[in-house]
Coordinates of C-alpha atoms in Angstrom, one line a residue:
X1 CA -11.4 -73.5 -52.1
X2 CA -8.5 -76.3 -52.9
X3 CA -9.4 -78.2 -55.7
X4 CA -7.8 -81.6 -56.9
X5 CA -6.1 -81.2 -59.8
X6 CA -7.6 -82.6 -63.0
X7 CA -5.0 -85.6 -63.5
X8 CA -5.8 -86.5 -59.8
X9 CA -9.2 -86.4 -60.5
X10 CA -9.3 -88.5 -63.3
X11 CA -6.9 -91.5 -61.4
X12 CA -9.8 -91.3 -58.3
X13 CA -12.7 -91.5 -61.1
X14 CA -10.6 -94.8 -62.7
X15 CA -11.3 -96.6 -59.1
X16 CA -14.1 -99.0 -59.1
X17 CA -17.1 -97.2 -57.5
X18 CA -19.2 -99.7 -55.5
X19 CA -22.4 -99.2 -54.0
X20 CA -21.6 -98.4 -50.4
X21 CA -22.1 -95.6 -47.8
X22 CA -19.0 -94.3 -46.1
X23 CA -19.1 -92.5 -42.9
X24 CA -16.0 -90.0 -42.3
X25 CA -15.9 -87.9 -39.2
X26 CA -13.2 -85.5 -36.8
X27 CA -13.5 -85.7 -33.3
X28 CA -10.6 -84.5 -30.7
X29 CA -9.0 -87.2 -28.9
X30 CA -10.8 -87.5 -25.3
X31 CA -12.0 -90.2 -23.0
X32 CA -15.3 -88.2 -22.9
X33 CA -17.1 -87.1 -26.7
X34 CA -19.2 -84.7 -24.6
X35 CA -16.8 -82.2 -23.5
X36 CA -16.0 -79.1 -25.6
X37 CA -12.7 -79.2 -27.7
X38 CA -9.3 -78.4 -25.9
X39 CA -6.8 -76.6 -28.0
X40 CA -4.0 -78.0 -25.9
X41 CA -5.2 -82.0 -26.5
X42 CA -3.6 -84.8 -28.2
X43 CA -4.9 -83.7 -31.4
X44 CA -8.3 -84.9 -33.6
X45 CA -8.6 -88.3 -35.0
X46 CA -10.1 -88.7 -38.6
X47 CA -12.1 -91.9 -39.2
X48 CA -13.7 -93.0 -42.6
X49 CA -15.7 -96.1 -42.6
X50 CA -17.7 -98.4 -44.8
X51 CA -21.1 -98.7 -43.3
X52 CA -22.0 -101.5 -45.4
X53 CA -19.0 -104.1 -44.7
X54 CA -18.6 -102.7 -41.4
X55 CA -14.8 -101.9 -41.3
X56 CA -12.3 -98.6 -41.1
X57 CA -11.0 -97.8 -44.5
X58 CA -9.0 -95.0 -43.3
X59 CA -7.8 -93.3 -40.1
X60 CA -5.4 -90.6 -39.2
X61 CA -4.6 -88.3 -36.4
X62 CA -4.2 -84.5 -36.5
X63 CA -3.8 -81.5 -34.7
X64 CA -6.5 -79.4 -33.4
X65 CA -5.3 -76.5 -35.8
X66 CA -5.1 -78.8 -38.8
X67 CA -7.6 -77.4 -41.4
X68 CA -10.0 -79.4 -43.3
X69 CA -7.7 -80.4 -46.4
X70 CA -6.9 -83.3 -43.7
X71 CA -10.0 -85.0 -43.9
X72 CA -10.1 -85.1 -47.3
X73 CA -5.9 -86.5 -47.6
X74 CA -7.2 -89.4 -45.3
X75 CA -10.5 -89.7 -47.8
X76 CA -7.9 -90.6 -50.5
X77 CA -5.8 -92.9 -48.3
X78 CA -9.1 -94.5 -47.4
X79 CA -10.0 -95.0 -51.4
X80 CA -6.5 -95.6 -52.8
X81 CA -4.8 -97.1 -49.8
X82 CA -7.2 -98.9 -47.7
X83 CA -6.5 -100.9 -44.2
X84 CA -6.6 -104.3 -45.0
X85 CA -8.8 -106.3 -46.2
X86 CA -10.6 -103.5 -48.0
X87 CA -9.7 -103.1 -51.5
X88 CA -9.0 -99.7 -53.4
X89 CA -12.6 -98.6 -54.5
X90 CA -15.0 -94.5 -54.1
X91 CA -18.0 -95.0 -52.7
X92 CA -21.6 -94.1 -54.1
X93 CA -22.2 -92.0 -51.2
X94 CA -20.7 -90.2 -48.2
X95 CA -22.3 -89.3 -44.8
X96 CA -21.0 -86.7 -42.5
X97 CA -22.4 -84.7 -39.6
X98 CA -20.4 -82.0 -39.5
X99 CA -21.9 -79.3 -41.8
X100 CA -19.1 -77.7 -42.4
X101 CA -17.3 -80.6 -43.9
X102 CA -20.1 -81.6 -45.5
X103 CA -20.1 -78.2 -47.7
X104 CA -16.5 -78.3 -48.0
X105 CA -16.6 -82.2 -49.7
X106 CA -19.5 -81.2 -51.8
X107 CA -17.0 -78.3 -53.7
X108 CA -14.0 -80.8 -53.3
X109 CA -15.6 -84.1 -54.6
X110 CA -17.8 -82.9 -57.0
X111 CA -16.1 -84.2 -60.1
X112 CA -16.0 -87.9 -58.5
X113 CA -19.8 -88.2 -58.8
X114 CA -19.9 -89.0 -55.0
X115 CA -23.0 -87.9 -52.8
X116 CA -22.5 -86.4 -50.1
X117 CA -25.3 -86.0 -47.4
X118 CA -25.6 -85.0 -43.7
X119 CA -26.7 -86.8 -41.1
X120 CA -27.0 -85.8 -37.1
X121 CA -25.9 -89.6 -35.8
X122 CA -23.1 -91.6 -37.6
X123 CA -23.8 -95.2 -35.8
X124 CA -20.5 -97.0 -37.1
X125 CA -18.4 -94.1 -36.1
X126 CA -20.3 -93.4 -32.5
X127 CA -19.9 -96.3 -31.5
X128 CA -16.3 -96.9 -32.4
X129 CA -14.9 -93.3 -30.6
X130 CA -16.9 -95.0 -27.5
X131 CA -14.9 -97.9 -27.5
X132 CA -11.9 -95.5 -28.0
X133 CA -13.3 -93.6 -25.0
X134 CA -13.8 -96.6 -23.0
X135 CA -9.7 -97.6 -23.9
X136 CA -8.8 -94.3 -22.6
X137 CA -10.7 -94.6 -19.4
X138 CA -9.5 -97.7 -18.5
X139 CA -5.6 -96.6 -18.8
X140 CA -3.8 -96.7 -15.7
X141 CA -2.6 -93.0 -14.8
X142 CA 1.1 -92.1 -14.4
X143 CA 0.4 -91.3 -10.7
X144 CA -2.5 -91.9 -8.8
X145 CA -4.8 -88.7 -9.3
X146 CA -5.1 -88.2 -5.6
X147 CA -1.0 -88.0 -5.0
X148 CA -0.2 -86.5 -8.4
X149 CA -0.4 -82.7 -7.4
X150 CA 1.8 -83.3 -3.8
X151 CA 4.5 -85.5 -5.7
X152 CA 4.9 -83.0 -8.8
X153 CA 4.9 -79.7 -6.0
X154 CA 7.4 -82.2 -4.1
X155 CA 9.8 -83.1 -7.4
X156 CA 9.5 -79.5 -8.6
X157 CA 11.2 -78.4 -4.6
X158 CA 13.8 -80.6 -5.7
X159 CA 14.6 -79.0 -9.1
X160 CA 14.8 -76.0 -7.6
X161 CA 16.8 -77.1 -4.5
X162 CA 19.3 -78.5 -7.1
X163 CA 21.1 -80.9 -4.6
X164 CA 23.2 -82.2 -7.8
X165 CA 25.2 -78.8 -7.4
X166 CA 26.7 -80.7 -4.1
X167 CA 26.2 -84.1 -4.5
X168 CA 27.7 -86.8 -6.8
X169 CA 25.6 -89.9 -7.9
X170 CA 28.1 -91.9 -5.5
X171 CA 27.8 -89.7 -2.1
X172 CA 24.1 -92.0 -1.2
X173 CA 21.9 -90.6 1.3
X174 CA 19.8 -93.1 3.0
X175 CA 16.1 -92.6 3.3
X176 CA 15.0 -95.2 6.5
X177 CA 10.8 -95.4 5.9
X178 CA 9.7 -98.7 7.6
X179 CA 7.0 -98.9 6.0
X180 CA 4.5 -100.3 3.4
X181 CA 7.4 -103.1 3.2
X182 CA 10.1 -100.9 2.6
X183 CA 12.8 -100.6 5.2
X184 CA 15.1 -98.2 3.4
X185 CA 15.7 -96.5 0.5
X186 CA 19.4 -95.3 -1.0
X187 CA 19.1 -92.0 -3.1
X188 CA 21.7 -91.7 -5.8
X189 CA 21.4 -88.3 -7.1
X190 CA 21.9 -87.7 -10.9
X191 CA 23.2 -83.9 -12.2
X192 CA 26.5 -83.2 -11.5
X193 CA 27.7 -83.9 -14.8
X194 CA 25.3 -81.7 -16.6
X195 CA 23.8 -84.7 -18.3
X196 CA 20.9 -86.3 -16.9
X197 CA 19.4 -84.8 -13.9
X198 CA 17.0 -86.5 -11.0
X199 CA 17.3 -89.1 -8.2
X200 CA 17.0 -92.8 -8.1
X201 CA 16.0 -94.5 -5.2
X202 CA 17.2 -97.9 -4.5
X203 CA 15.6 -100.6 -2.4
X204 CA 18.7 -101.8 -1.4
X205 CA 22.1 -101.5 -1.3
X206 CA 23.0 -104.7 -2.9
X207 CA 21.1 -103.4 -6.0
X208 CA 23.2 -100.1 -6.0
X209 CA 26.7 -102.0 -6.0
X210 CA 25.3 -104.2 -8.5
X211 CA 24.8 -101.7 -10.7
X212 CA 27.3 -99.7 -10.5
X213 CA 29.9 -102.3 -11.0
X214 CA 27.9 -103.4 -14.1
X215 CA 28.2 -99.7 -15.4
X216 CA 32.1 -100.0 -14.8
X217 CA 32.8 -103.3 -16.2
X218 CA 30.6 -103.5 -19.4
X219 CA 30.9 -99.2 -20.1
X220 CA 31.9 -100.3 -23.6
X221 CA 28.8 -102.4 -24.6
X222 CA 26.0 -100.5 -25.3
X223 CA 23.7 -103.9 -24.7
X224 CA 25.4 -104.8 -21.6
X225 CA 24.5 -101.8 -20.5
X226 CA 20.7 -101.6 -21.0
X227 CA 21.1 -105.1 -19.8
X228 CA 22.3 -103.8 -16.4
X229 CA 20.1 -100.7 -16.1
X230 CA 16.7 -103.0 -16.5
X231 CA 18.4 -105.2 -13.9
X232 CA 18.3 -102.6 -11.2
X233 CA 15.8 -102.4 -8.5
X234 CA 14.2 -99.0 -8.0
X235 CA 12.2 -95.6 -8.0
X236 CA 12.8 -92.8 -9.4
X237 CA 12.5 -89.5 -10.7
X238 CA 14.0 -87.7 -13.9
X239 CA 13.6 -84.2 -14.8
X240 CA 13.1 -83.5 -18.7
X241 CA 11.9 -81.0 -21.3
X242 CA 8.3 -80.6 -21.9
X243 CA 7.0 -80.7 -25.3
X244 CA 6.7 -77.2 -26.0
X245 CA 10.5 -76.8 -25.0
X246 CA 12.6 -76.5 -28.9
X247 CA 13.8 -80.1 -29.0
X248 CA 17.0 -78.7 -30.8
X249 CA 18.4 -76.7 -28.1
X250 CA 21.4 -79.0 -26.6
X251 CA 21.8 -76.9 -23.8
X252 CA 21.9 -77.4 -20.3
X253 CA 18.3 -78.4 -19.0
X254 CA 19.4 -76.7 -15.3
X255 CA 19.6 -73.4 -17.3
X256 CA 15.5 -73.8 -18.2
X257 CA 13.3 -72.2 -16.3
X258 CA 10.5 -74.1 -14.2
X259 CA 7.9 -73.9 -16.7
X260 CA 9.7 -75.5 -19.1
X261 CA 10.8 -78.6 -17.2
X262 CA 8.7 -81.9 -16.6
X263 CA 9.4 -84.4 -14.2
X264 CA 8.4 -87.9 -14.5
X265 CA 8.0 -90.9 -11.9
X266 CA 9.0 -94.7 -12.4
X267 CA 9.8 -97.7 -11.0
X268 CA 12.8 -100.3 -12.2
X269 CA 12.5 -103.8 -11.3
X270 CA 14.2 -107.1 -12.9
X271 CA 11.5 -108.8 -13.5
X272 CA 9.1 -105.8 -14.4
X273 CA 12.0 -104.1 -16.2
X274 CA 10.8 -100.4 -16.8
X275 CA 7.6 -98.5 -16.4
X276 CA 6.9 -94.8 -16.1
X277 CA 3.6 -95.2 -13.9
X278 CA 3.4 -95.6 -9.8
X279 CA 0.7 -97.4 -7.8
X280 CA -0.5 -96.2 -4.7
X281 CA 2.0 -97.6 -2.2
X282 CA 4.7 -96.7 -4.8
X283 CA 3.5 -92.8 -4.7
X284 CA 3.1 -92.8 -1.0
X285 CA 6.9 -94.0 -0.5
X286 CA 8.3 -91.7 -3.6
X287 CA 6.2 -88.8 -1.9
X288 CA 7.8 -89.5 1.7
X289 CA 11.2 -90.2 0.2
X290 CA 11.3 -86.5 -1.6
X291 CA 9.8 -84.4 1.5
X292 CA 12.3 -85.7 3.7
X293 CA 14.6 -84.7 1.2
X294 CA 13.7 -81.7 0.7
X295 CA 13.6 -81.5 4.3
X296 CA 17.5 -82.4 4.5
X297 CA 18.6 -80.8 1.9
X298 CA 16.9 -77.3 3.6
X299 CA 18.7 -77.9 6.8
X300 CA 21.9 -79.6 6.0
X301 CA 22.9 -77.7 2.2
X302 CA 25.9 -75.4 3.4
X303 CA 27.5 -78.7 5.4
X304 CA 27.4 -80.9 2.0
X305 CA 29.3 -78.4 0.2
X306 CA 32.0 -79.0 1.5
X307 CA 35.0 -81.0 0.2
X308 CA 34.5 -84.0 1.9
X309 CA 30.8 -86.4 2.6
X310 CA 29.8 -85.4 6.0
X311 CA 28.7 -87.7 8.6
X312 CA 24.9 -86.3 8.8
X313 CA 21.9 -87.7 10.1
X314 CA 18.2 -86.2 10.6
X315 CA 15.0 -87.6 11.8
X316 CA 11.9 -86.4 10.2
X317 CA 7.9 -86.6 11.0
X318 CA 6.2 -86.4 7.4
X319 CA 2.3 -86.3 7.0
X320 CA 1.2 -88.3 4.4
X321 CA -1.4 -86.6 1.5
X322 CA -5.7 -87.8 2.2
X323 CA -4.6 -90.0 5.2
X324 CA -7.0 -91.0 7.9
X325 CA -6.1 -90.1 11.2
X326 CA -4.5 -93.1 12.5
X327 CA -2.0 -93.4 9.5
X328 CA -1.6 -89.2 8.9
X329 CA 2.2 -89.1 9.5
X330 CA 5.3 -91.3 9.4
X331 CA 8.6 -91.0 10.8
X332 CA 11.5 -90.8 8.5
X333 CA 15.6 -90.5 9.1
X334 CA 17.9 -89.4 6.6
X335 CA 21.1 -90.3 6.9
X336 CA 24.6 -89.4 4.6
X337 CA 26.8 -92.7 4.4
X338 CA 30.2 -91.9 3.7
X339 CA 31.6 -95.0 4.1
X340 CA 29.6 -96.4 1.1
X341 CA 30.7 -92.9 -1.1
X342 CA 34.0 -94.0 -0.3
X343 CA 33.5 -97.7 -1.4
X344 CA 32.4 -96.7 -4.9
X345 CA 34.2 -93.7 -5.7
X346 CA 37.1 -96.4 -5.2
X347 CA 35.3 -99.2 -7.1
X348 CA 35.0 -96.2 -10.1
X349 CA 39.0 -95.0 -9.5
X350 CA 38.1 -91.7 -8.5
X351 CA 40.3 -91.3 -5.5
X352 CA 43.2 -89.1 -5.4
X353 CA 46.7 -90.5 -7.1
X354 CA 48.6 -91.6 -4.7
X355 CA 51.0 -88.8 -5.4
X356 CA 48.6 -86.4 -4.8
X357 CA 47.3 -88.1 -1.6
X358 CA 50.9 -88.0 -0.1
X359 CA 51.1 -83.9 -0.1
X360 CA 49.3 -83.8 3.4
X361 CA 53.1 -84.0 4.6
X362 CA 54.2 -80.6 6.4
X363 CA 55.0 -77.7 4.4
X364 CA 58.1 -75.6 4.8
X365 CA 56.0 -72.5 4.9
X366 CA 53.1 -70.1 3.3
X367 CA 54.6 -67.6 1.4
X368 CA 52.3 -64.9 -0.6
X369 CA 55.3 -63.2 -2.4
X370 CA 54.4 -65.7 -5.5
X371 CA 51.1 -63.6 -6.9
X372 CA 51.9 -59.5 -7.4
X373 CA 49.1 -57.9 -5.2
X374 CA 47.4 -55.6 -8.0
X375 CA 47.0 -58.7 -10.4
X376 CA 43.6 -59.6 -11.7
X377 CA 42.2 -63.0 -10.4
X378 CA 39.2 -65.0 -11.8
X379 CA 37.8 -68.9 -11.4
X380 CA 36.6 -69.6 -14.5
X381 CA 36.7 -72.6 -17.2
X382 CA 38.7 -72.8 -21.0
X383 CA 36.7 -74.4 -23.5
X384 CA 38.3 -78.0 -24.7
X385 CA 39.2 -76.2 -28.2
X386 CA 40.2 -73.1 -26.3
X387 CA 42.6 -75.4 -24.7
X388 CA 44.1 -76.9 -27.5
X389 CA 44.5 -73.5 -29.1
X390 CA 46.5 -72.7 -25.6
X391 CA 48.4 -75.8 -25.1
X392 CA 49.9 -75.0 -28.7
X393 CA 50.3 -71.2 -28.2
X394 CA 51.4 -70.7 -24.9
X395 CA 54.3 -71.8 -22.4
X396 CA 52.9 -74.9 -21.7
X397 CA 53.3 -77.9 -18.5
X398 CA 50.7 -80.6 -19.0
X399 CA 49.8 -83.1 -16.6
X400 CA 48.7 -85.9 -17.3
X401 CA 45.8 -87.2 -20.2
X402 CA 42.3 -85.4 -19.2
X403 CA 39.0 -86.7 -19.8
X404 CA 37.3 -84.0 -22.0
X405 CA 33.8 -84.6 -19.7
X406 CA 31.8 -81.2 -19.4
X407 CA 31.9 -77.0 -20.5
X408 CA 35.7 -77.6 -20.0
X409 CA 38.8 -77.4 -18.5
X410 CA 38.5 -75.4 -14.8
X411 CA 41.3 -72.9 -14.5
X412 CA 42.5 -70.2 -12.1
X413 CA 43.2 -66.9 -14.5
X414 CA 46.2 -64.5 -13.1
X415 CA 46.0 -61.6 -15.0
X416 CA 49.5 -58.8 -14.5
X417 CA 52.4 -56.9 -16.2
X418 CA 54.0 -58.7 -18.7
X419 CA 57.6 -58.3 -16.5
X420 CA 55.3 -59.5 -13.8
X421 CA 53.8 -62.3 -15.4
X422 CA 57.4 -63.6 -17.0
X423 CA 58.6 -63.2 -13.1
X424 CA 55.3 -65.4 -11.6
X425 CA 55.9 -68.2 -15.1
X426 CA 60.0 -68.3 -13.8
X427 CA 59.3 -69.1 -10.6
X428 CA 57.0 -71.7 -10.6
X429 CA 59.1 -73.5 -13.3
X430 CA 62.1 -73.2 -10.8
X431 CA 59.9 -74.7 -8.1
X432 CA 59.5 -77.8 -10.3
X433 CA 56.6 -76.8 -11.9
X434 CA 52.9 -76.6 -10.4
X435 CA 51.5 -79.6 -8.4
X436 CA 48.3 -78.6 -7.2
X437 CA 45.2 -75.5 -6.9
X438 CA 43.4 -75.7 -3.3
X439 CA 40.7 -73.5 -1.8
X440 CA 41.8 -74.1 2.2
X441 CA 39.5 -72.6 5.1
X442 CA 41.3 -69.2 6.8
X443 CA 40.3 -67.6 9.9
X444 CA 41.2 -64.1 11.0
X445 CA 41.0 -64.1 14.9
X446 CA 40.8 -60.4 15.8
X447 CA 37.4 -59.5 12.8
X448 CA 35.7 -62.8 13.3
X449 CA 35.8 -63.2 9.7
X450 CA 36.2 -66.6 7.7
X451 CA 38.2 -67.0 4.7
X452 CA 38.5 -69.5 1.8
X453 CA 42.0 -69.3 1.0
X454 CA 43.5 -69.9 -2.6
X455 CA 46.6 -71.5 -2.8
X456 CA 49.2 -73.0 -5.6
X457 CA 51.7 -76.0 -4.5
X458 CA 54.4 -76.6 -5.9
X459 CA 56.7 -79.9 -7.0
X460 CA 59.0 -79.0 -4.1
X461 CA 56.4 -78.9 -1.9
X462 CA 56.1 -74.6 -1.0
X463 CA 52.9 -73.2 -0.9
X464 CA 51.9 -69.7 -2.2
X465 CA 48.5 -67.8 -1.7
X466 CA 47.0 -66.2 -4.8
X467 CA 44.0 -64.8 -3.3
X468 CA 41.8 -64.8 -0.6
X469 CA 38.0 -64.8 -0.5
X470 CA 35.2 -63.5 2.1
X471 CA 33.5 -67.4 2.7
X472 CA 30.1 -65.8 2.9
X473 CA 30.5 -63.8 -0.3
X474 CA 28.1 -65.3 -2.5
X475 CA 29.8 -64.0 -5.9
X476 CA 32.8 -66.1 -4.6
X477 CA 30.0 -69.0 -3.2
X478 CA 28.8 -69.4 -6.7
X479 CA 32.1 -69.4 -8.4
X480 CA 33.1 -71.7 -6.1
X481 CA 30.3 -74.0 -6.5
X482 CA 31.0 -74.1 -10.4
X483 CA 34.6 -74.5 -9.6
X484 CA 34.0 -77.9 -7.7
X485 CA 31.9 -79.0 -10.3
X486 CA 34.2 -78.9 -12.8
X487 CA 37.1 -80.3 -11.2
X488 CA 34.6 -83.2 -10.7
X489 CA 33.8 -83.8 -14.1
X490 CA 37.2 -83.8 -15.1
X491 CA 38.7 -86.1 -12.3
X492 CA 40.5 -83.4 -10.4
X493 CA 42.5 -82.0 -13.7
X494 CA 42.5 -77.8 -13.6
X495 CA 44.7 -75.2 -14.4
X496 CA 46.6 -72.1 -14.2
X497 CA 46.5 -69.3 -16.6
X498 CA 49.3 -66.4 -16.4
X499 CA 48.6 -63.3 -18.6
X500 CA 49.7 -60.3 -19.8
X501 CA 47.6 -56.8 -20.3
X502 CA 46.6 -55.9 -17.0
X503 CA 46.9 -51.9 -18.0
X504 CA 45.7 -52.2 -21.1
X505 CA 42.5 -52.5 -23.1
X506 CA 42.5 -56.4 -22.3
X507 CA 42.2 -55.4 -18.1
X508 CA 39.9 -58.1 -16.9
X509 CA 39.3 -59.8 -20.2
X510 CA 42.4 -61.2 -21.8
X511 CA 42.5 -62.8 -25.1
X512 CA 44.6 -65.7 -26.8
X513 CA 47.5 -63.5 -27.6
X514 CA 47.8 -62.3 -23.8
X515 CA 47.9 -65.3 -22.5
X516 CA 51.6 -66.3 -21.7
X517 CA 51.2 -70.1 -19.7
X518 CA 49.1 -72.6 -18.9
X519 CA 50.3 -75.2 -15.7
X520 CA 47.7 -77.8 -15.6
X521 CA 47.6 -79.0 -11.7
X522 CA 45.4 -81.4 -9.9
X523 CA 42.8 -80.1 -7.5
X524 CA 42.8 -80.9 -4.2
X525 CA 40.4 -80.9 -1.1
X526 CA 41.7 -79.3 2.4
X527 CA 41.5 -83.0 3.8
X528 CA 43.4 -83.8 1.0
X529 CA 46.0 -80.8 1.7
X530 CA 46.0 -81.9 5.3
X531 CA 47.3 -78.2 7.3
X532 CA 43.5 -77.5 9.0
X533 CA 42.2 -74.2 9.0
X534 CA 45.0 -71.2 8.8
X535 CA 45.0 -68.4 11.5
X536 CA 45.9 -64.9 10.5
X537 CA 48.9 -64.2 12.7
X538 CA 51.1 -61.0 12.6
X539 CA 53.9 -62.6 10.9
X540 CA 51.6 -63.3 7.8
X541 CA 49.4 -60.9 6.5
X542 CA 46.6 -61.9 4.7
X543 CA 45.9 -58.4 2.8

């Protein structure tokens, strides 16, 4: 058994000893003192009390693993450091009910001529955990108990439906409810930028704008800022680690498995500012807002990948969670709304340079002669130091300034013969350099198949195909999807790699020293590009 040591037993003995009974206790923190002790609770709280003046000396909380040396570091807080207005002093005698303690205090205390008896009630300390109890009771739940399990099953559909893979926080769906005095809501969905993921729901548009241009204008004052986000008018749910996920790791949370992901509910109001709990009605609208988006999401996903917002619109019947019969279901539309994506992807700057926007003009031709046919392609991204290494080392045609915002620079990677590669590097610089990287829909008439088409454009306007990709190939789906991403993050900035080493040991995997340009492009969209879908005719072969 620890022991104090004999210098610390001396400067306890030193303390005035006055003629009082202290009660000391360890009981797990629960509204009810009946039930058996969870290992997976908030912990124990330690209390030490002077029965005879009637006031807490000491009091500490602990885990539920914690072993007993606790009670006695909080017995020494309680003598030495007392809460106010008790003064430092040991007691003539302590009372326990715990046996164990009891034993454990006799072989620790025994120098500090303390008794220390057992008794089965401790009055002082009973009736102090019932008022903690009574505390606990009364707090309001984070979700009503009946609604909780339906909204976290709903918000944990929408973590793994992931609909920040497709949508940025400006493309707004609207949620039309009618009811308990909400007409509709405006779902801004957080994720894209690998930051903070979840959905707010707005109760009205004006509140959205609002916002958004207070983000814009004051993104330099941190204040202003918190100012702004306490001045919005919402619900809303966020997605975040639990708390037995290692705070430390920085990684991505959409790389964490279910179980280690928490979601939590909220509500933003001006006047309220922020609060982490819902209220009936609040639950009953979050809870129809997220299965109609689920709902959405399930039947529209493959349409909202692509490049531009579509026009969409669906009407759903939703049945509402222990309902009577007259008020079981409720009818909800979802609707996409374009136009507003377009209003504040221009209120942030976000559309296309007008140089960019003016390449829909007709193109001389298509050529694939640009790429050699046994080169190795990827879609990948170049780390931001990677890149600085590259820009440095490499034959090298920048831009414009890029905003360093996510895993990286997204680039297209053109692996060949190093005769090959000095050919594809002398032709695009003769061609004024590289312009722009587009995937463009292709068709092939006589198979049925669909393509998404890969193509380069040049300063003088040519276009050149470097590869083509089955659109139902879900290798070339995925890549795609992280492709888009990335081009988002960084404002439509990419790039083009050309390397050396396709026969050697570097086939598939170059490294620095292979790597013989870099042509950073903007990306565009095929509305942006502006030639349609392409049809495989006779005079151009796609393979």
């Amino acid at each position: 058994m620890t022991s104090f040591n004999r210098s610390t037993s001396r400067r306890l003995k030193k303390l005035t000893q006055i003629p009082s009974v202290w009660e000391g206790d360890r009981r797990p923190l629960s509204s009810s003192q009946t039930q058996p002790r969870d290992p997976e609770g908030k912990g124990d709280c330690i209390l030490w009390v002077d029965g005879s003046q009637g006031i807490v000396r000491g009091m500490d909380v602990v885990g539920t693993e914690t072993g007993p040396e606790a009670v006695v570091r909080t017995l020494m807080r309680a003598m030495e450091h007392p809460h106010s207005p008790a003064k430092p002093a040991r007691p003539q005698r302590i009372v326990v009910r715990d046996r164990e303690i009891q034993f454990y205090l006799r072989g620790v205390l025994q120098d500090l001529d303390i008794a220390i008896d057992y008794a089965p009630e401790l009055p002082l300390i009973d009736e102090l955990f019932r008022s903690f109890g009574e505390i606990l009771d009364s707090q309001i739940p984070d979700l009503p108990p009946q609604y909780a399990q339906a909204l976290q099953e709903k918000a944990f559909t929408i973590w793994q439906a992931s609909p920040w893979q497709f949508l940025e926080e400006q493309q707004i769906l609207s949620i039309e409810i009618n009811r308990w005095d909400v007409g509709k809501l405006y779902a801004s969905v957080m994720g894209m930028l690998g930051m903070e993921y979840g959905i707010l729901f707005y109760r009205s548009e004006e509140s959205l704008k609002q916002f958004r241009a207070a983000v814009l204008r004051d993104e330099e004052s941190q204040g202003r800022l918190e100012e702004a986000f306490l001045k919005q008018d919402c619900l809303f749910l966020t997605f975040e680690r639990n708390d037995e996920t290692d705070e430390e790791d920085d990684g991505d949370l959409a790389d964490l498995p279910l179980s280690e992901v928490d979601p939590t509910f909220g509500n933003i109001h001006p006047l309220e500012g922020l609060r982490s709990v819902l209220y009936d009605e609040e639950a009953l609208v979050v809870f129809v807002a997220l299965e109609s988006l689920n709902r959405f999401i399930r039947d529209h996903r493959r349409q909202m990948y692509a490049d531009s917002f579509p026009s969409l619109s669906h009407r759903y019947r939703i049945t509402l969670p222990h309902a009577d019969e007259a008020t079981k279901t409720v009818s909800v539309t979802v609707s996409t709304m374009p136009e507003l994506a377009a209003e504040l992807e221009e209120m942030a700057g976000l559309d296309i340079d007008d140089e960019i926007a003016d390449s829909s003009m007709m193109f001389s031709s298509l050529r694939d002669d640009l790429i050699p046919e046994d080169s190795f392609l990827s879609l990948g991204v170049v780390s931001w130091e990677m890149l600085e290494y590259l820009r440095q080392g490499v034959t090298y045609h920048p831009v414009g300034e890029i905003t360093k915002v996510g895993d990286g620079l997204p680039v297209i990677l053109i692996q060949t013969s190093r005769p090959r590669a000095k050919t594809v590097i002398e032709h695009l610089e003769a061609a004024g350099g590289l312009k722009a990287i587009c995937f463009n829909p292709g068709a092939d008439p006589f198979d049925g198949n669909q393509y998404d088409l890969g193509l380069l454009q040049t300063h003088n306007n040519e276009l050149f195909l470097f590869g083509e990709f089955l659109d139902d190939d879900p290798i070339h789906v995925e890549a795609r999807k992280k492709w888009n991403q990335r081009c988002k993050n960084t404002k439509g900035y990419c790039g083009l790699i050309i390397a050396k080493g396709l026969t050697g040991s570097a086939r598939g995997n170059p490294q620095l020293r292979d790597m013989m340009a870099l042509f950073e492009a903007r990306s565009l969209s095929p509305k942006d590009l502006g030639i349609g879908t392409l049809q495989l005719v006779p005079e151009l072969q796609f393979e």
